[in-house]
Short mmCIF file of C-alpha atoms in Angstrom, two decimals:
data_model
loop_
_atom_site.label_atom_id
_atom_site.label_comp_id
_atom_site.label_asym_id
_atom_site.label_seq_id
_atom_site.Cartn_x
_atom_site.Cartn_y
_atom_site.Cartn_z
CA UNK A 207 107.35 85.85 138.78
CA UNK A 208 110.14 83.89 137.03
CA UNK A 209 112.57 85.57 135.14
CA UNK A 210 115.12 84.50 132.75
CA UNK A 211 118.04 86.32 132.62
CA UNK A 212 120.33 86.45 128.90
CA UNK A 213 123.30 87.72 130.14
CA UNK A 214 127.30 87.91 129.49
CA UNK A 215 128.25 87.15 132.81
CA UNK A 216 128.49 83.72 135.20
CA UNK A 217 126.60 84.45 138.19
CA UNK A 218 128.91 83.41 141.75
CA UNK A 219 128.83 84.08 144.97
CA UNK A 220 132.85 84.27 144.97
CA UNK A 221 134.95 87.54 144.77
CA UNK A 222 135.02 88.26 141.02
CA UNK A 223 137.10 90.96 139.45
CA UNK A 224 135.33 90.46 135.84
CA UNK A 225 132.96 92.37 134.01
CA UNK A 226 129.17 92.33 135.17
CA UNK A 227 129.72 92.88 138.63
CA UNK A 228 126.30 94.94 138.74
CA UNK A 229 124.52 91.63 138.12
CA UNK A 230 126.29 89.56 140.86
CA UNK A 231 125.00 92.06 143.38
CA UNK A 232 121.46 92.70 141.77
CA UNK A 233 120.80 88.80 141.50
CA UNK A 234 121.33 88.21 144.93
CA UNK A 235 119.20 91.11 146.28
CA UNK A 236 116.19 90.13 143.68
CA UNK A 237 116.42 86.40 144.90
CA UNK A 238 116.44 87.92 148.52
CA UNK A 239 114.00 90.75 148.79
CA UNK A 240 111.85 90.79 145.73
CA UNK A 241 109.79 87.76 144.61
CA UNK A 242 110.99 86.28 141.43
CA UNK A 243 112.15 83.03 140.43
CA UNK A 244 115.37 84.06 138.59
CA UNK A 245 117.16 81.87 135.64
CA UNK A 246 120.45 82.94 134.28
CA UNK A 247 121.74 81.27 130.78
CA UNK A 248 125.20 82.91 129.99
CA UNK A 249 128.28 81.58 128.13
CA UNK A 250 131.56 80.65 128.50
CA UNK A 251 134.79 78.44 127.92
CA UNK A 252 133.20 75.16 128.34
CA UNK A 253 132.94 72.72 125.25
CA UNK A 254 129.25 71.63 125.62
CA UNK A 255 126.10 73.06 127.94
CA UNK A 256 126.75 73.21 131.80
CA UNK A 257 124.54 73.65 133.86
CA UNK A 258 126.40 75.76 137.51
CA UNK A 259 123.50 76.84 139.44
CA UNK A 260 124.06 79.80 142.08
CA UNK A 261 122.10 79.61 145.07
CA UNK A 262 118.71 79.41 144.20
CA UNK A 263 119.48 80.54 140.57
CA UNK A 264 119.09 78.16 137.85
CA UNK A 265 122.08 78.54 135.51
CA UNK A 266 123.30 77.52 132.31
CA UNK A 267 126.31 77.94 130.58
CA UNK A 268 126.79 77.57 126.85
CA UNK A 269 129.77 77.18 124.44
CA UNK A 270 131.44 80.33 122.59
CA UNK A 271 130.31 80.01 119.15
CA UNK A 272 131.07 82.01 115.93
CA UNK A 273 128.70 84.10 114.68
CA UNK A 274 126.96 83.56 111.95
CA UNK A 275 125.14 86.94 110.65
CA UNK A 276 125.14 87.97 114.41
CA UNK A 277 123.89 84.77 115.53
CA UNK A 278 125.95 81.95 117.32
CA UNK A 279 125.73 78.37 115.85
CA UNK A 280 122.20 76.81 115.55
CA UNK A 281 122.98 73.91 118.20
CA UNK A 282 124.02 76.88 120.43
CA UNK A 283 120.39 78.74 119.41
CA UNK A 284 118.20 75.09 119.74
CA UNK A 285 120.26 74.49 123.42
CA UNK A 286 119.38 77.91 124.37
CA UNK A 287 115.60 77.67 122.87
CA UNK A 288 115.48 74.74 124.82
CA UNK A 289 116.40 75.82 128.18
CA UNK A 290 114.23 78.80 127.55
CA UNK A 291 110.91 76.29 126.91
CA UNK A 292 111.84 74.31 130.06
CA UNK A 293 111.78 77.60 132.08
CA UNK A 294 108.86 79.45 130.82
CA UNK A 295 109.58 82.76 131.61
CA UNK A 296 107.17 85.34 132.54
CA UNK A 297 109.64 87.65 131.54
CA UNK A 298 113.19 87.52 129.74
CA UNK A 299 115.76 90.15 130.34
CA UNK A 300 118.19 90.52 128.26
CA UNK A 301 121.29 92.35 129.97
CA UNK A 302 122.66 94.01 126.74
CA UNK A 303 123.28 94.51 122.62
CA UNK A 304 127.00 93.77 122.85
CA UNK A 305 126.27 90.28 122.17
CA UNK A 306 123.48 87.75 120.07
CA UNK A 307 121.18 87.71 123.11
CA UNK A 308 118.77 90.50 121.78
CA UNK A 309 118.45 89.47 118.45
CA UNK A 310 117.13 85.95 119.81
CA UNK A 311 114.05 87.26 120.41
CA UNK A 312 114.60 90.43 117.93
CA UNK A 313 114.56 87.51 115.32
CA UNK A 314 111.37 85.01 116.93
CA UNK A 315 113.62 82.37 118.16
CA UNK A 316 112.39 83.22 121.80
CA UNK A 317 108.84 84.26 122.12
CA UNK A 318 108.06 85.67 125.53
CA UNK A 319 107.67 89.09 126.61
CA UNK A 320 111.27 90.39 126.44
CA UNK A 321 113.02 93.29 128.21
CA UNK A 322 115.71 94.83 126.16
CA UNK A 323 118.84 96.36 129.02
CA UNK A 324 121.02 98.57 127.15
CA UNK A 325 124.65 98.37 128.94
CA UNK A 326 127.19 99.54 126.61
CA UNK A 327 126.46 100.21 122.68
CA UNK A 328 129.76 99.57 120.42
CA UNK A 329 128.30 102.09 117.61
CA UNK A 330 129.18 104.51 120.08
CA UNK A 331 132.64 103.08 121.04
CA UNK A 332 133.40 102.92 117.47
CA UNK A 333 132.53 106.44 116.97
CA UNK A 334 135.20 107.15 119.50
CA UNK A 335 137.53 104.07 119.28
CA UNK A 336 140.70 106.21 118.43
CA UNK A 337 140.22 108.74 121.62
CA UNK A 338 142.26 111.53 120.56
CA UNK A 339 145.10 109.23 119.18
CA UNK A 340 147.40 110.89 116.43
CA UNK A 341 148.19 109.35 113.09
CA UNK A 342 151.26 108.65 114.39
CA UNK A 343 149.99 107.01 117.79
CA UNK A 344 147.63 104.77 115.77
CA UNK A 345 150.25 103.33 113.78
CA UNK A 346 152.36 102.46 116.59
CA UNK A 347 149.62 100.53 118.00
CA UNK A 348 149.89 98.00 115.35
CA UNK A 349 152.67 95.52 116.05
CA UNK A 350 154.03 92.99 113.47
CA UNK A 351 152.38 90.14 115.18
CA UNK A 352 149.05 92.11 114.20
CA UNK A 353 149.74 92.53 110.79
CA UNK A 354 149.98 88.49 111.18
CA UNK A 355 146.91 88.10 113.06
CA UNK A 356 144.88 90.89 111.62
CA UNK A 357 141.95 90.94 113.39
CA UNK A 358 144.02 92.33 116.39
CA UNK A 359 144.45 95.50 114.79
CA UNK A 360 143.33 98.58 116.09
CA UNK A 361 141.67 99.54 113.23
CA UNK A 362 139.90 96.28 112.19
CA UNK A 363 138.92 95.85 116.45
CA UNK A 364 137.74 99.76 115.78
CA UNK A 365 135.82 98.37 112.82
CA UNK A 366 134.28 94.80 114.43
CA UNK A 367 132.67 97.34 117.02
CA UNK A 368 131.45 99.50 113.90
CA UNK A 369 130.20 96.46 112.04
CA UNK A 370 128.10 95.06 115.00
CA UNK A 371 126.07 98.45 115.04
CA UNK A 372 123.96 96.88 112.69
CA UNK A 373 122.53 94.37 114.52
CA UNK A 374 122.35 96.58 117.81
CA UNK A 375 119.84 99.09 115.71
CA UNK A 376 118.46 95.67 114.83
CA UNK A 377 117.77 95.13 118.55
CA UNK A 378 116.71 98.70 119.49
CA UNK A 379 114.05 98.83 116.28
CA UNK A 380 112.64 94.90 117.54
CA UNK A 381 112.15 95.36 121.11
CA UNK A 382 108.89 97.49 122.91
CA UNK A 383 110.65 97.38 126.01
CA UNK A 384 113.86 99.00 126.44
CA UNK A 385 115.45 99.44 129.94
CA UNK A 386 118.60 102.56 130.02
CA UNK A 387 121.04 103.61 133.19
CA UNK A 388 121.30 107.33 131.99
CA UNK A 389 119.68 110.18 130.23
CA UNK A 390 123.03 110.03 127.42
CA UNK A 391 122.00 106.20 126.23
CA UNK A 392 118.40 107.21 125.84
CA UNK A 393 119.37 110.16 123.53
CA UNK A 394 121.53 108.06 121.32
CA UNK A 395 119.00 105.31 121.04
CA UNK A 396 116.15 107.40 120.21
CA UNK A 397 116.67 107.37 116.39
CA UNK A 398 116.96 103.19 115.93
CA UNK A 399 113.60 102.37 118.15
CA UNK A 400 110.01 101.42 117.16
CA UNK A 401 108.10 104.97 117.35
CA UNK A 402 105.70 102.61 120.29
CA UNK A 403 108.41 102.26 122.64
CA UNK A 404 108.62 102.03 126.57
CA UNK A 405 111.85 103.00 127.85
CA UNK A 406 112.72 102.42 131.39
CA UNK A 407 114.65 104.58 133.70
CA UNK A 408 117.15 101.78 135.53
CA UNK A 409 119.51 101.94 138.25
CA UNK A 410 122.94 100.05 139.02
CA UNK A 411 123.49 98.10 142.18
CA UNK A 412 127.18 98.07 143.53
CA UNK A 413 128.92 95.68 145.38
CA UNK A 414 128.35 95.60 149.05
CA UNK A 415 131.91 96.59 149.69
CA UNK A 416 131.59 99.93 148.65
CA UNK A 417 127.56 100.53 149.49
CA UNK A 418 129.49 99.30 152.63
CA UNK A 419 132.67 101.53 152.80
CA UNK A 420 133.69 104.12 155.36
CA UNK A 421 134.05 107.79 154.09
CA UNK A 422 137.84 108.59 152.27
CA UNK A 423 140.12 110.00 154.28
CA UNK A 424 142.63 112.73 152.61
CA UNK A 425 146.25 110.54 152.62
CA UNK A 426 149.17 111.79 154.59
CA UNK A 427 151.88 110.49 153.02
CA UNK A 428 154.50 113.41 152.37
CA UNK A 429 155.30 113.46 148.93
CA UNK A 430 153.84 110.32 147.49
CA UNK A 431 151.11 111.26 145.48
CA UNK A 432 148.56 107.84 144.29
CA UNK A 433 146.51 107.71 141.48
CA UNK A 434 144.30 105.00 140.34
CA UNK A 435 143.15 104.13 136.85
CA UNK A 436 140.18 101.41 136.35
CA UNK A 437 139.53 99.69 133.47
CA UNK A 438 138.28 96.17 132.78
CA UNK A 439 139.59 96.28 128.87
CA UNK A 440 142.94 97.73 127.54
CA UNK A 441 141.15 99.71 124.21
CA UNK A 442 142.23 102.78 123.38
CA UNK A 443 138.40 104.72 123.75
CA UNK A 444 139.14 104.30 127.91
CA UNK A 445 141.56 107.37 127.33
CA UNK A 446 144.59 105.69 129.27
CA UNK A 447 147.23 107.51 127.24
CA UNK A 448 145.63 110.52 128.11
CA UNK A 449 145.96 109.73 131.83
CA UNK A 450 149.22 108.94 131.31
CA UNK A 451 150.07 111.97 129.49
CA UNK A 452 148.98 113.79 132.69
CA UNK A 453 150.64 111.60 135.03
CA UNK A 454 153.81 113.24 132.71
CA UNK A 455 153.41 116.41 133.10
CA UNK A 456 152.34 116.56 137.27
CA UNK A 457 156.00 114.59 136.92
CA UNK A 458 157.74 117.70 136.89
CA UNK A 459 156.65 118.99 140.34
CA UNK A 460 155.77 115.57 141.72
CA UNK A 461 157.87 113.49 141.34
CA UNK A 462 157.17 110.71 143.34
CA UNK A 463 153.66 110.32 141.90
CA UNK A 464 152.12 107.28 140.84
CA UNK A 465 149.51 105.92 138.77
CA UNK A 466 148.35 102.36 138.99
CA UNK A 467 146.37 100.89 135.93
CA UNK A 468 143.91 98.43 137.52
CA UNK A 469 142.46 95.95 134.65
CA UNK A 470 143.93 93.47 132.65
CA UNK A 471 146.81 94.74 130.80
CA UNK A 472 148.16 91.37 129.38
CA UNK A 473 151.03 92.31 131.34
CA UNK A 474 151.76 88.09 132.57
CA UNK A 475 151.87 87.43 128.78
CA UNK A 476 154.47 87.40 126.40
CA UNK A 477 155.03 90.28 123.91
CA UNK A 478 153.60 88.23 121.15
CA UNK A 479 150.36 87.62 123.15
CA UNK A 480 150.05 91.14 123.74
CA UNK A 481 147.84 93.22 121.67
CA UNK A 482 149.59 96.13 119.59
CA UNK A 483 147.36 99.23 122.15
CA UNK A 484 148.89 97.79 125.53
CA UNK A 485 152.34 97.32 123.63
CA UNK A 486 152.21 100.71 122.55
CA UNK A 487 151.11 102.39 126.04
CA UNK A 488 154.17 100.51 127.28
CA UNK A 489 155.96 102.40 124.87
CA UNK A 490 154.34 105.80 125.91
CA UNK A 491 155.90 105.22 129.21
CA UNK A 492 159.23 104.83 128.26
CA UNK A 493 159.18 108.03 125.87
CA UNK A 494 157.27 110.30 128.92
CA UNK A 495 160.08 108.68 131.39
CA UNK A 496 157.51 107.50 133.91
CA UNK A 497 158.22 104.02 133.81
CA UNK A 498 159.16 104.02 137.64
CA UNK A 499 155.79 106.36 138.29
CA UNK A 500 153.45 103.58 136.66
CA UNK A 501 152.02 100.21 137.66
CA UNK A 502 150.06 97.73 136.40
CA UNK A 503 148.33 96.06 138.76
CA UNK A 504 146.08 93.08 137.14
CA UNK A 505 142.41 93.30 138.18
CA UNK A 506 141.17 93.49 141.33
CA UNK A 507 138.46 92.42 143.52
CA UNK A 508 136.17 94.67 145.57
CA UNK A 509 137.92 94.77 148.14
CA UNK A 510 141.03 95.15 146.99
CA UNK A 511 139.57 97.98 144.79
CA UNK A 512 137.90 100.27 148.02
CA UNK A 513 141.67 99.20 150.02
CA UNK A 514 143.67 101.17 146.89
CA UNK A 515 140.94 103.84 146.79
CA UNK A 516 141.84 104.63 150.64
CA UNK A 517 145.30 104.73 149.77
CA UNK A 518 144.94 107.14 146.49
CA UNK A 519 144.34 111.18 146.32
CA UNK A 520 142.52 110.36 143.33
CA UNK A 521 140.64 108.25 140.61
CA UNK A 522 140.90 109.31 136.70
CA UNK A 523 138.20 108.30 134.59
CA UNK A 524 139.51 109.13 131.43
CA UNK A 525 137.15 106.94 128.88
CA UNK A 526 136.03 108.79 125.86
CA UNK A 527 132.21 107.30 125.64
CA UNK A 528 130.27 105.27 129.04
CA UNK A 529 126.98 104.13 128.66
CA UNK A 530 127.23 104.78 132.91
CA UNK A 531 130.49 103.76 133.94
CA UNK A 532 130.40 102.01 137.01
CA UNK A 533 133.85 102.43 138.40
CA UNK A 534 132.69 105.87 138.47
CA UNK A 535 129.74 105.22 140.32
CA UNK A 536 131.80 102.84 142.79
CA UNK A 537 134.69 105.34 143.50
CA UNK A 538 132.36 107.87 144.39
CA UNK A 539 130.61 105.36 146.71
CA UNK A 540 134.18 105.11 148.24
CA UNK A 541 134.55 109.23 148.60
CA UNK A 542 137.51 108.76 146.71
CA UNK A 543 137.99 112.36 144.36
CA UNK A 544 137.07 111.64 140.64
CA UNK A 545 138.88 113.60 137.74
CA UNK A 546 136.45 112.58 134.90
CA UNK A 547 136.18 113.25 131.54
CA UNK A 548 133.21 115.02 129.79
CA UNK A 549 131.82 112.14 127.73
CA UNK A 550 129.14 110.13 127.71
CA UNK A 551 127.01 109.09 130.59
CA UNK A 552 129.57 110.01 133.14
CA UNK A 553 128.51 113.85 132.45
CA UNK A 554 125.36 112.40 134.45
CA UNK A 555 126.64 110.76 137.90
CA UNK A 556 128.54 113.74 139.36
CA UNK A 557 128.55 117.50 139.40
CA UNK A 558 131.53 119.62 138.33
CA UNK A 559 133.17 121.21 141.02
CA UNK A 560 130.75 119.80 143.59
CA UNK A 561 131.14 115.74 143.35
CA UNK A 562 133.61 115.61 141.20
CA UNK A 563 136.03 117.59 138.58
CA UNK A 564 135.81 116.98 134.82
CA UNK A 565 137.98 118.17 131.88
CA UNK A 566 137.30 117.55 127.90
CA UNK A 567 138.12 113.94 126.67
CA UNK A 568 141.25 114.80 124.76
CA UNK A 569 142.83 117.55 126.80
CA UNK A 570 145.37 115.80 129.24
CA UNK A 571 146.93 119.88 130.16
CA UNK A 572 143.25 120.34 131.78
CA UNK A 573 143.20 116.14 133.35
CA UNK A 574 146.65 117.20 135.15
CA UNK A 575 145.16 120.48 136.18
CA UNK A 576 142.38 118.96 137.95
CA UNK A 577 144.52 116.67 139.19
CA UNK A 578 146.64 119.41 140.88
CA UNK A 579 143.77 121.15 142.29
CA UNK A 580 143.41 118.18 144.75
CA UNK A 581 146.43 117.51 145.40
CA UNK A 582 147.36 120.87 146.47
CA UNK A 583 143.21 122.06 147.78
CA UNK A 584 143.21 119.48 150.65
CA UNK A 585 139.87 121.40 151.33
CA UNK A 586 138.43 121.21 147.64
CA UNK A 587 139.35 117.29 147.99
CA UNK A 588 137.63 116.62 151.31
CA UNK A 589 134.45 118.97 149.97
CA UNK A 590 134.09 116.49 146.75
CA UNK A 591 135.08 113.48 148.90
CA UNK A 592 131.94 114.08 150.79
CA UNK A 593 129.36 115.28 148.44
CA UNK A 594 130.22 112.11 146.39
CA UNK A 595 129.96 110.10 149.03
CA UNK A 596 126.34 111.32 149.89
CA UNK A 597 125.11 111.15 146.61
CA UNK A 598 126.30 107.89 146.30
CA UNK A 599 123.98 106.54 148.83
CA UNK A 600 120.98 107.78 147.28
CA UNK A 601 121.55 106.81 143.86
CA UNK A 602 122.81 103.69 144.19
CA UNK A 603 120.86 103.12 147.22
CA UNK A 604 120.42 98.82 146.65
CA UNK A 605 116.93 98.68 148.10
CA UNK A 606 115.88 101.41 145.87
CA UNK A 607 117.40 99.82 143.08
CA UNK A 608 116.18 96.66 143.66
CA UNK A 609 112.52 97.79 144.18
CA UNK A 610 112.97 99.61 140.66
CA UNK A 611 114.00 97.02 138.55
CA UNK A 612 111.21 94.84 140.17
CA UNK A 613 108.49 97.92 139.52
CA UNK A 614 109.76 98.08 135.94
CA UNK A 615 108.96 94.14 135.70
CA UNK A 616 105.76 94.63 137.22
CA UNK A 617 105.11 97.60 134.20
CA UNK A 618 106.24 95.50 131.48
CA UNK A 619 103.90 92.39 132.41
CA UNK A 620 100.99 94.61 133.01
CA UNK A 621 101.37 96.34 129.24
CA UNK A 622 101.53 93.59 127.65
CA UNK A 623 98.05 91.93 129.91
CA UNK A 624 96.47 94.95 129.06
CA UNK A 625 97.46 95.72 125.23
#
């Protein structure tokens, strides 16, 4: 079976702390295990097509192009036409709606049987871009630099996600074949698809590292309490100010605690590089008088990521909408005690007061409860650390997941031979 992936992320087999880490770990196990010829065309920062093949996996790189009513440049759509002819896919997957890949075939530029993966959908994020920020808040978030540069603004990036709805719904309404990772995405599709549809029930592979992980162990470290935040985007709908805001307030009887914000917080640029959001939580910090309680700590590899888990009483997940939210799904691989917030997919992956603890989006008083309650409940912690842990390995079991996604191939091919 060969396979052409459309995705948003360069397949390696070197420690990556980027985005699309799912991929890097499901490539390799379909390429292993399951028998498909697999093709990957992605793009990046290089000025023409290169071709960077990983293992046995074809790949091709394109340039970043404009787009051009959702669409990048037609050299970039002929190049990527192209590649797909030279393939021949039995089947294309398309690894998202974020970006132009689904409305290549939504539009009859590619014309193979085409499975549409829904990952994150930015109609959603726009819906909650602002996460419980006040008037006030938002208006600090805009610097002067971004009233130079306006499309930095938290308002017109809260609108760009708004304004590419349209051609997601465009995707969702073109494609037969729609693959989901939780019960939330399928409900919020629903209304933009083809009344014929096939949705697929998908599951996410994680990196070996934390498939691979011993159990948490509770830290005994007197009073030095660690928290970990994880988030591969500084935008305000990942809830960090809200984190923060708890991180305050535990302050007051802790107060050696720390929180470190893994993810790229433009913190090695200068303050005209950095957008007006991270500018503004490093403003938050200096008004709660935590600066000494927080760090930022750059992104992080996988291991890296399961050494800081060990080391933490705690991870927050404090985003306001997740399609699935793997850091999530990896921490509780780990063992590691999740505070989460009610929203989106996350509602799905662990059960209050049983795998994890979860308080509403925009109440940080009830996030620094929670919080408490395992910090002081050494029993409550090591309870959740294990149920996680369990559930973790059935889930996200990788031989399970791989023999899914390779069933829901099989399913797509045979509708359309038998249509």
């Amino acid at each position: 079976m060969k396979v052409l992936w459309l995705s948003n992320c360069v397949l390696t087999t070197r420690q990556t702390a980027s985005t699309g880490t799912w991929l890097q770990t499901m490539s390799a196990e379909l390429t292993s295990k399951g028998d498909v010829e697999l093709y990957n065309i992605t793009f990046g920062n290089v000025a023409k097509l290169t071709q960077c093949d990983c293992g046995s996996i074809r790949q091709w790189v394109v340039p970043m192009s404009k787009s051009i009513n959702g669409l990048p440049t037609k050299d970039v759509v002929d190049v990527i036409c192209t590649i797909a002819e030279s393939v021949s896919p039995d089947l294309i997957h398309v690894w998202g709606v974020e970006f132009y890949w689904g409305l290549l075939s939504a539009r009859g530029f590619l014309k193979y049987p085409t499975l549409l993966e829904i990952q994150g959908l930015r109609y959603t994020c726009a819906d909650a871009y602002y996460a419980g920020m006040s008037a006030v808040e938002i208006m600090h978030s805009i610097s002067w630099i971004d009233l130079i540069f306006a499309y930095r603004r938290i308002d017109k990036q809260k609108q760009s996600h708004a304004d590419w709805g349209q051609y997601e719904k465009e995707m969702l309404a073109s494609h037969k074949y729609i693959s989901t990772q939780s019960d939330w995405v399928r409900n919020v599709i629903k209304p933009y698809c083809r009344a014929d549809v096939n949705i697929f029930k998908t599951k996410m592979a994680l990196r070996a590292e934390f498939m691979a992980s011993q159990p948490w162990q509770y830290p005994e470290a007197g009073d030095t309490i660690q928290l970990l935040s994880i988030s591969s985007m500084a935008v305000p709908y990942k809830g960090v100010h809200m984190a923060l805001k708890a991180v305050a307030l535990l302050k007051e009887r802790y107060p050696l605690i720390k929180i470190k914000l893994v993810g790229d917080y433009m913190q090695q640029r200068s303050n005209l590089r950095k957008i007006g959001y991270v500018k503004f939580l490093e403003r938050l910090i200096e008004k709660l008088g935590i600066k000494e309680n927080v760090e930022f700590t750059g992104p992080m590899s996988a291991p890296e990521l399961v050494c800081e888990m060990y080391k933490s009483h705690a991870v927050i997940h404090s985003s306001f909408v997740e399609s699935y939210s793997l850091s999530l799904a990896e921490s509780m691989a780990v063992g590691v005690p999740c505070v989460i917030s009610y929203a989106g997919g996350m509602s799905e992956l662990a059960k209050n007061e049983v795998s994890g603890l979860y308080y509403s989006p925009c109440d940080y008083r009830e996030c620094a409860s929670q919080i408490e309650r395992i910090i002081t409940n050494k029993e409550l912690a090591l309870n959740i650390s294990e149920s996680s842990y369990k559930l973790a390995r059935v889930r996200n079991c990788t031989d399970d997941v791989v023999t899914t996604q390779l069933d829901i191939y099989n399913r797509v091919l045979e509708m359309i031979k038998n249509r």
